[in-house]
XYZ file of C-alpha atoms in Angstrom:
447
model
C -19.998 -37.207 25.375
C -16.994 -38.773 26.393
C -13.820 -36.605 27.201
C -12.039 -38.214 25.031
C -14.389 -37.455 22.070
C -14.705 -33.829 23.179
C -10.572 -33.255 23.055
C -10.833 -35.222 19.733
C -13.543 -32.541 18.110
C -11.617 -29.727 19.559
C -8.596 -30.932 18.193
C -9.647 -31.392 14.782
C -11.360 -28.076 15.245
C -7.874 -26.793 15.740
C -6.285 -28.499 12.698
C -9.168 -26.905 10.650
C -8.999 -23.403 11.590
C -4.803 -23.926 11.041
C -5.346 -25.202 7.788
C -7.688 -22.112 6.348
C -5.620 -19.665 8.237
C -1.974 -20.991 6.851
C -4.344 -20.189 3.359
C -5.355 -17.179 4.053
C -1.445 -16.426 4.737
C -0.605 -17.749 1.598
C -3.272 -16.290 -0.501
C -2.518 -12.443 1.021
C 1.531 -13.805 0.455
C 0.890 -14.671 -3.396
C -1.638 -11.359 -3.657
C 1.223 -9.454 -2.218
C 4.054 -10.593 -4.710
C 1.806 -9.898 -7.978
C 2.104 -6.769 -6.516
C 5.583 -6.609 -5.962
C 5.900 -7.876 -9.679
C 3.759 -5.690 -10.963
C 5.422 -2.856 -9.436
C 9.013 -3.437 -10.305
C 7.837 -4.305 -13.607
C 5.832 -1.951 -15.202
C 5.714 1.619 -12.994
C 10.098 2.029 -12.879
C 10.064 2.674 -16.603
C 8.118 5.269 -19.073
C 7.920 5.100 -22.822
C 6.904 7.568 -25.533
C 3.019 7.074 -26.581
C 2.075 6.279 -30.099
C -0.925 8.140 -29.753
C 1.000 11.793 -29.100
C 2.266 10.993 -32.728
C -0.811 10.879 -34.334
C -1.642 14.760 -34.305
C -4.504 15.911 -34.777
C -6.074 12.502 -35.984
C -5.742 11.960 -32.677
C -8.499 11.351 -29.982
C -9.254 14.755 -28.087
C -9.767 14.842 -24.666
C -10.855 16.930 -21.621
C -8.707 17.505 -18.541
C -11.010 18.684 -15.952
C -9.655 19.590 -12.487
C -11.417 20.502 -9.761
C -10.097 22.914 -7.260
C -10.773 24.322 -3.760
C -8.054 26.409 -2.792
C -4.431 26.161 -2.766
C -1.888 22.903 -1.971
C 1.326 22.512 -1.446
C 3.311 23.061 -4.742
C 0.053 23.840 -6.326
C 1.442 25.464 -9.501
C 3.631 22.806 -10.616
C 0.813 20.404 -10.084
C -2.001 22.593 -12.236
C 0.949 23.259 -15.073
C 1.523 19.754 -15.555
C -1.865 19.314 -16.971
C -1.040 22.468 -19.828
C 2.513 20.435 -20.323
C 0.859 17.368 -21.625
C 2.367 16.194 -25.059
C -0.515 15.445 -26.439
C -1.627 17.638 -29.714
C -5.090 17.253 -28.617
C -6.678 18.442 -25.476
C -8.204 21.197 -23.672
C -8.006 22.137 -19.510
C -11.198 22.618 -17.575
C -10.914 24.549 -13.870
C -14.046 24.272 -11.861
C -13.955 25.918 -8.621
C -16.917 26.338 -6.136
C -15.980 30.262 -4.559
C -15.538 33.146 -6.307
C -12.830 33.877 -3.294
C -11.428 31.161 -3.542
C -7.394 31.839 -3.378
C -6.616 29.671 -6.295
C -8.079 31.915 -9.164
C -5.233 33.863 -9.583
C -2.974 31.829 -9.125
C -4.920 29.900 -12.090
C -5.368 32.761 -14.472
C -1.819 33.373 -13.924
C -0.610 29.780 -15.150
C -4.090 29.702 -18.198
C -2.132 33.144 -19.830
C 1.598 31.464 -19.833
C -0.448 28.726 -21.531
C -2.778 31.083 -23.348
C -2.036 28.219 -26.671
C -3.906 26.153 -24.558
C -7.817 25.947 -24.730
C -8.438 26.742 -21.379
C -11.625 27.491 -19.177
C -12.009 28.650 -15.685
C -15.645 27.952 -13.935
C -16.542 29.438 -11.074
C -19.570 28.454 -9.097
C -20.986 24.645 -8.249
C -24.194 22.870 -9.052
C -26.428 21.008 -7.032
C -26.863 17.403 -7.479
C -25.974 16.047 -4.089
C -24.150 15.968 -1.099
C -20.685 15.871 -3.241
C -18.631 19.409 -3.462
C -15.805 17.461 -5.809
C -18.628 16.097 -8.479
C -20.637 19.421 -7.529
C -17.948 21.669 -8.861
C -17.403 19.166 -12.355
C -21.080 18.981 -13.608
C -20.774 22.490 -15.874
C -17.101 21.688 -17.207
C -18.775 17.650 -17.797
C -21.465 19.112 -19.528
C -19.537 21.531 -21.832
C -16.608 19.555 -22.590
C -15.547 19.854 -26.504
C -14.540 16.195 -26.340
C -15.718 13.073 -25.603
C -12.472 10.938 -23.411
C -12.555 12.624 -20.169
C -9.373 13.243 -17.755
C -10.674 14.082 -14.429
C -7.188 14.783 -12.478
C -7.315 16.091 -9.097
C -5.768 19.671 -8.184
C -3.004 18.292 -6.176
C -1.772 16.095 -8.218
C 1.783 16.209 -10.596
C 1.114 14.409 -14.199
C 4.692 13.125 -16.329
C 4.170 15.039 -19.496
C 3.707 12.388 -21.721
C 1.242 10.422 -19.383
C -2.382 11.421 -20.964
C -0.942 10.200 -24.540
C 0.062 6.817 -23.031
C -3.367 6.602 -21.026
C -4.894 6.600 -24.216
C -3.125 4.300 -25.875
C -4.216 2.173 -22.972
C -7.411 2.562 -24.378
C -7.414 1.988 -27.477
C -5.266 -1.165 -27.015
C -8.849 -3.255 -26.254
C -11.671 -1.743 -27.082
C -13.589 -3.322 -23.783
C -11.606 -0.980 -21.773
C -13.471 2.230 -20.535
C -11.437 3.954 -18.057
C -8.098 4.001 -17.408
C -6.581 4.936 -13.327
C -3.045 5.843 -12.361
C -1.375 4.392 -9.826
C -1.433 7.503 -6.771
C 1.676 8.294 -4.401
C 2.439 10.897 -1.767
C 5.576 12.259 -1.435
C 6.712 13.928 1.735
C 8.059 17.569 1.115
C 8.049 18.587 5.080
C 9.082 15.565 7.273
C 5.551 16.217 9.314
C 4.358 13.018 10.298
C 1.337 12.685 8.753
C 2.797 13.700 5.369
C 5.712 11.039 6.017
C 2.567 8.032 6.627
C 1.251 8.898 4.118
C 3.425 8.817 1.574
C 4.292 5.241 3.329
C 0.826 3.834 3.161
C 0.817 4.921 0.024
C 4.540 3.346 -1.594
C 3.555 0.026 0.440
C 0.686 -1.131 1.554
C -1.830 0.682 -0.747
C 0.608 0.140 -3.976
C 0.839 -3.395 -3.538
C -2.578 -4.379 -3.184
C -4.023 -1.605 -5.049
C -2.061 -3.024 -8.338
C -2.333 -6.456 -8.226
C -5.918 -6.322 -7.379
C -6.266 -4.577 -10.893
C -3.815 -7.001 -12.283
C -5.919 -9.880 -11.093
C -8.939 -7.655 -12.464
C -11.527 -9.916 -10.795
C -13.574 -6.539 -9.030
C -13.299 -2.425 -9.857
C -10.873 -0.952 -7.737
C -10.075 2.728 -8.849
C -9.034 5.566 -6.468
C -10.336 9.302 -7.764
C -6.792 10.853 -7.585
C -7.096 10.799 -12.093
C -9.200 8.786 -14.128
C -10.352 9.062 -17.734
C -13.231 7.295 -19.114
C -15.013 8.177 -22.075
C -18.590 10.543 -21.681
C -20.946 8.699 -23.965
C -19.870 5.725 -22.093
C -20.714 7.112 -18.304
C -23.888 8.478 -19.846
C -25.028 5.263 -21.351
C -24.446 3.521 -17.812
C -26.487 6.146 -16.293
C -28.217 8.950 -18.255
C -27.706 11.330 -16.133
C -23.713 10.682 -16.213
C -21.685 12.442 -13.591
C -24.719 13.882 -12.082
C -26.146 10.862 -10.648
C -23.328 10.673 -8.652
C -23.183 13.729 -6.470
C -25.166 11.313 -4.020
C -21.983 9.527 -2.932
C -18.546 10.604 -1.548
C -16.705 7.913 -3.085
C -17.661 9.068 -6.616
C -14.615 7.457 -8.054
C -15.461 3.794 -6.975
C -18.878 4.073 -7.780
C -18.404 5.783 -11.204
C -15.898 2.528 -11.671
C -18.754 0.001 -10.188
C -20.712 1.619 -12.799
C -18.762 0.857 -15.916
C -17.708 -1.962 -14.592
C -21.318 -3.504 -14.587
C -22.247 -2.134 -18.069
C -18.967 -4.426 -19.526
C -16.721 -1.860 -18.948
C -12.642 -3.030 -18.169
C -10.872 -1.046 -16.774
C -6.804 -0.038 -16.780
C -3.524 0.598 -15.901
C -0.584 1.718 -17.588
C 3.422 2.706 -16.082
C 2.210 5.930 -14.781
C 1.451 7.627 -11.544
C 0.237 10.745 -10.268
C 2.427 12.360 -7.247
C 0.727 13.878 -4.734
C 3.410 16.433 -2.667
C 2.192 16.493 1.124
C 3.457 18.860 3.900
C 2.533 20.268 7.398
C 0.120 17.475 7.573
C 0.379 16.090 11.280
C -0.251 12.719 12.891
C -4.053 13.199 13.649
C -4.624 14.584 9.877
C -3.422 10.997 8.794
C -4.922 9.222 11.145
C -8.200 10.474 10.884
C -8.057 10.676 7.353
C -7.847 6.719 6.369
C -10.557 6.265 9.222
C -12.803 8.913 6.873
C -12.287 6.874 3.433
C -11.833 3.468 5.196
C -15.593 4.628 6.979
C -16.713 5.005 3.464
C -15.804 2.315 2.021
C -17.204 -0.175 4.488
C -20.623 0.391 2.509
C -19.322 0.206 -0.988
C -17.093 -2.997 -1.014
C -17.998 -4.877 2.804
C -16.496 -8.010 1.996
C -12.968 -6.018 1.446
C -13.491 -3.963 4.424
C -13.667 -6.420 6.564
C -10.908 -8.744 5.916
C -8.545 -5.947 5.566
C -6.733 -6.310 8.743
C -5.760 -9.882 7.931
C -3.799 -8.202 4.722
C -1.761 -6.242 7.326
C 1.971 -6.850 8.006
C 1.581 -7.746 11.949
C -2.154 -9.407 12.367
C -1.710 -11.596 8.711
C 2.293 -12.498 10.494
C 0.063 -13.126 13.546
C -2.206 -15.954 11.928
C 0.800 -17.209 9.942
C 2.642 -18.029 13.060
C -0.517 -19.754 14.379
C -0.947 -21.940 11.638
C 2.717 -22.796 11.317
C 3.235 -24.031 14.909
C 0.079 -25.860 14.871
C 0.900 -28.108 11.972
C 4.411 -27.964 11.767
C 5.403 -26.864 15.514
C 7.278 -24.077 14.268
C 8.340 -21.606 17.307
C 5.449 -18.776 17.180
C 7.627 -15.843 17.530
C 10.442 -16.751 15.251
C 8.214 -17.640 12.514
C 6.702 -13.906 13.507
C 9.633 -11.948 13.586
C 10.998 -13.786 10.122
C 7.616 -12.947 8.570
C 7.467 -9.184 9.870
C 11.216 -8.985 8.020
C 10.475 -10.456 5.402
C 7.147 -7.768 4.841
C 9.407 -4.950 6.001
C 11.868 -5.556 3.082
C 9.618 -6.108 0.519
C 7.949 -3.088 1.463
C 11.024 -1.445 1.427
C 12.334 -2.686 -2.527
C 8.989 -1.461 -3.695
C 9.226 2.158 -2.308
C 12.556 2.120 -3.068
C 11.488 1.249 -6.500
C 8.671 3.510 -7.062
C 11.008 6.965 -5.702
C 13.325 6.290 -7.900
C 10.459 7.549 -10.540
C 11.705 5.569 -13.425
C 7.976 6.489 -14.885
C 8.555 10.019 -14.899
C 9.544 11.063 -18.188
C 13.077 11.916 -18.131
C 13.860 15.814 -19.718
C 14.588 15.641 -24.096
C 11.896 12.933 -24.071
C 9.662 15.571 -26.011
C 9.036 14.173 -29.140
C 9.621 16.939 -32.240
C 7.877 19.608 -32.381
C 5.484 19.151 -29.244
C 5.267 21.258 -26.584
C 8.267 21.914 -24.523
C 7.573 20.937 -20.558
C 9.315 22.589 -18.126
C 11.987 20.982 -15.672
C 10.638 18.400 -14.070
C 9.391 19.523 -10.283
C 12.017 18.441 -7.143
C 9.350 16.537 -5.321
C 9.150 14.382 -8.904
C 12.475 13.462 -8.861
C 14.568 9.982 -7.772
C 14.470 10.708 -4.143
C 18.186 9.656 -2.707
C 18.838 6.723 -1.710
C 18.355 5.897 1.650
C 21.488 4.846 2.988
C 23.076 5.358 6.869
C 21.949 4.719 9.958
C 19.876 7.827 10.113
C 17.922 7.392 7.011
C 17.390 3.600 7.884
C 15.972 4.503 11.544
C 13.534 6.932 10.408
C 12.176 4.836 7.367
C 12.048 2.025 9.855
C 10.321 3.846 12.150
C 7.961 5.348 9.984
C 7.054 1.765 8.594
C 5.984 0.119 11.702
C 4.142 3.286 12.970
C 2.030 2.841 9.557
C 1.587 -0.780 10.559
C 0.805 -0.297 13.900
C -1.587 2.223 13.670
C -3.634 -0.233 10.670
C -5.669 -1.473 13.105
C -6.630 1.003 15.713
C -7.992 3.207 12.431
C -9.661 0.527 10.977
C -11.596 -0.379 13.983
C -12.326 3.754 14.706
C -14.191 3.367 10.916
C -16.114 0.697 11.904
C -17.529 1.930 14.999
C -18.651 5.066 13.204
C -21.044 6.682 10.181
C -19.939 10.224 10.224
C -17.260 11.778 8.610
C -15.719 15.080 8.209
C -14.525 16.299 4.891
C -13.566 19.535 3.445
C -14.632 21.001 6.608
C -18.407 19.899 6.067
C -19.889 16.553 7.677
C -21.223 13.824 6.355
C -23.487 11.144 7.639
C -23.230 7.282 5.577
C -26.437 6.111 5.037
C -25.840 1.992 4.186
C -26.269 2.224 1.057
C -23.485 4.206 0.348
C -24.790 7.611 -0.542
C -24.364 10.786 2.395
C -26.798 13.029 3.695
C -24.558 16.537 4.538
C -25.101 17.329 8.697
C -25.710 21.134 8.575
C -23.580 23.558 10.305
C -24.844 27.452 9.963
C -22.768 30.081 7.766
C -23.613 28.786 4.270
C -24.170 31.102 1.534
C -24.663 30.144 -2.385
C -22.633 31.033 -4.455
C -22.913 33.364 -7.803
C -21.828 31.232 -11.196
C -19.823 33.237 -13.738
C -17.078 30.952 -16.249
C -14.166 32.933 -17.836
C-alpha cells in the first residue's frame, strides 16, 4: 500500500471521526435544550389539583416514609407529608431500630397531626440487603390504599404535590408510576452541600427531565415515587420484597413497571432536600457510589455519561469543528463552556425561585391549613454582585471538573458503602453485604 493511499485512508478516518463527534455534540445539545425548555415551562409553576376537590371520592393514598436517624430540617420534611391538601391519605413511618433518634420526633409529629391516620412501624424485615426496602415491607403489606407514595424522610414536598400527582395518574390510564424532580438546597455553605445543590440543579435536572420527556427508556430516582401496589404485585408476585436484593430498588421498580407496559410521568412538582455539613469527600463518594451501582443497570448510558458533561463534550465539539470547519479549537471550546454555564445558570436560578411551590393561601376551602413554607423552600435571593457570582462560578467549575474523576473511580470498583454498611455489587445488579461484626436483630413493634 502506497504512502499516498495510507494518507488518504487516514484522512478519511479522521473526517468520519469528526462527523461522529459533531453528531454526538449536536445530540447532547438537543437533549440539553429539551431539558432547559421543560424545566423553564413546567417546573416553575404550580396549580390547584382537580383530585383534591373530589372529597372522599378521590382515590386513597398511603404515604410510606422510611426513616434512619435525623436529617437536616427533619421535622419540616416529615410534617410536609401530613400537610397535604388532599382528602384521603394515611402516613406510614418505618424505622429499623427501636433506639433510632427519629422515633421521639416522629411520635411528636404524629400527635400534632392526630387527625391524620398514621402508624409508626419499628423493626425491619429481612428479604435482602437493601435496608430501605426491608424497612418498608411491613407498611407496604398493611397499607390501606392501593396507591403508594414512597417518599424519603429527608425530603420536603409542597402541600399540593399529592393532589397533582393523582391528577397525573388519572390523566392517562397507561401511567403507572409518577415521580418528582429531586432538588437539593444547601443550608450550610459546606463544599459538599454546594456541589450537591449544583449537580441536582443543573446537570442532573436537565438530563433527568429530558430523558423522561423523550420517554424512550425508564429513568427513575427514588426520592419520591407513586405507584399502585396492585400493579407492582402483577409485575412481581412478591411485590416490593422482590427488590430487596438490589441497592437501586427505585430504578428496578421503575424498569419492572415499564417492561410490563406501564408508563412513567412527572408533573410540575419537585421534592426538596435540605443538605448541611456535607464535605467534599462525602459528595465525591456518594456520586461514585450511585454511578457504581448504575453501571450494572444501564451500562450503555453510564459509559457515555462523561461525554454528556460540559468539558469532555466541549472538547469533542471543538475537535469536530476544527477538523470539519477549520474553527480555532480554543475559541470554540471557550464559547461552548460559556454557553453551557449560562444555560446551567439560567435553569439553576429558575428552579431555585421555587415557583412550583404552592404560595400561601392557595389551599382549597375546607382543607387542612399548612404550616408556613420552610425557609429552604422559599425563593432564593437573586444571585447578584461579585461575591455571589464568584461563588456560583467556582461551585459550577468544581462540579464539572470532578465529573470525570468520579466516573473513573466508579467504573474501577465493585464495592459501595451505604448507611455505614459495605456492599459488593454483582454483575446482575444484585448486592451482597460484606458482613461486619456487631450487628443485632431488632425487636419488631408497631405503634
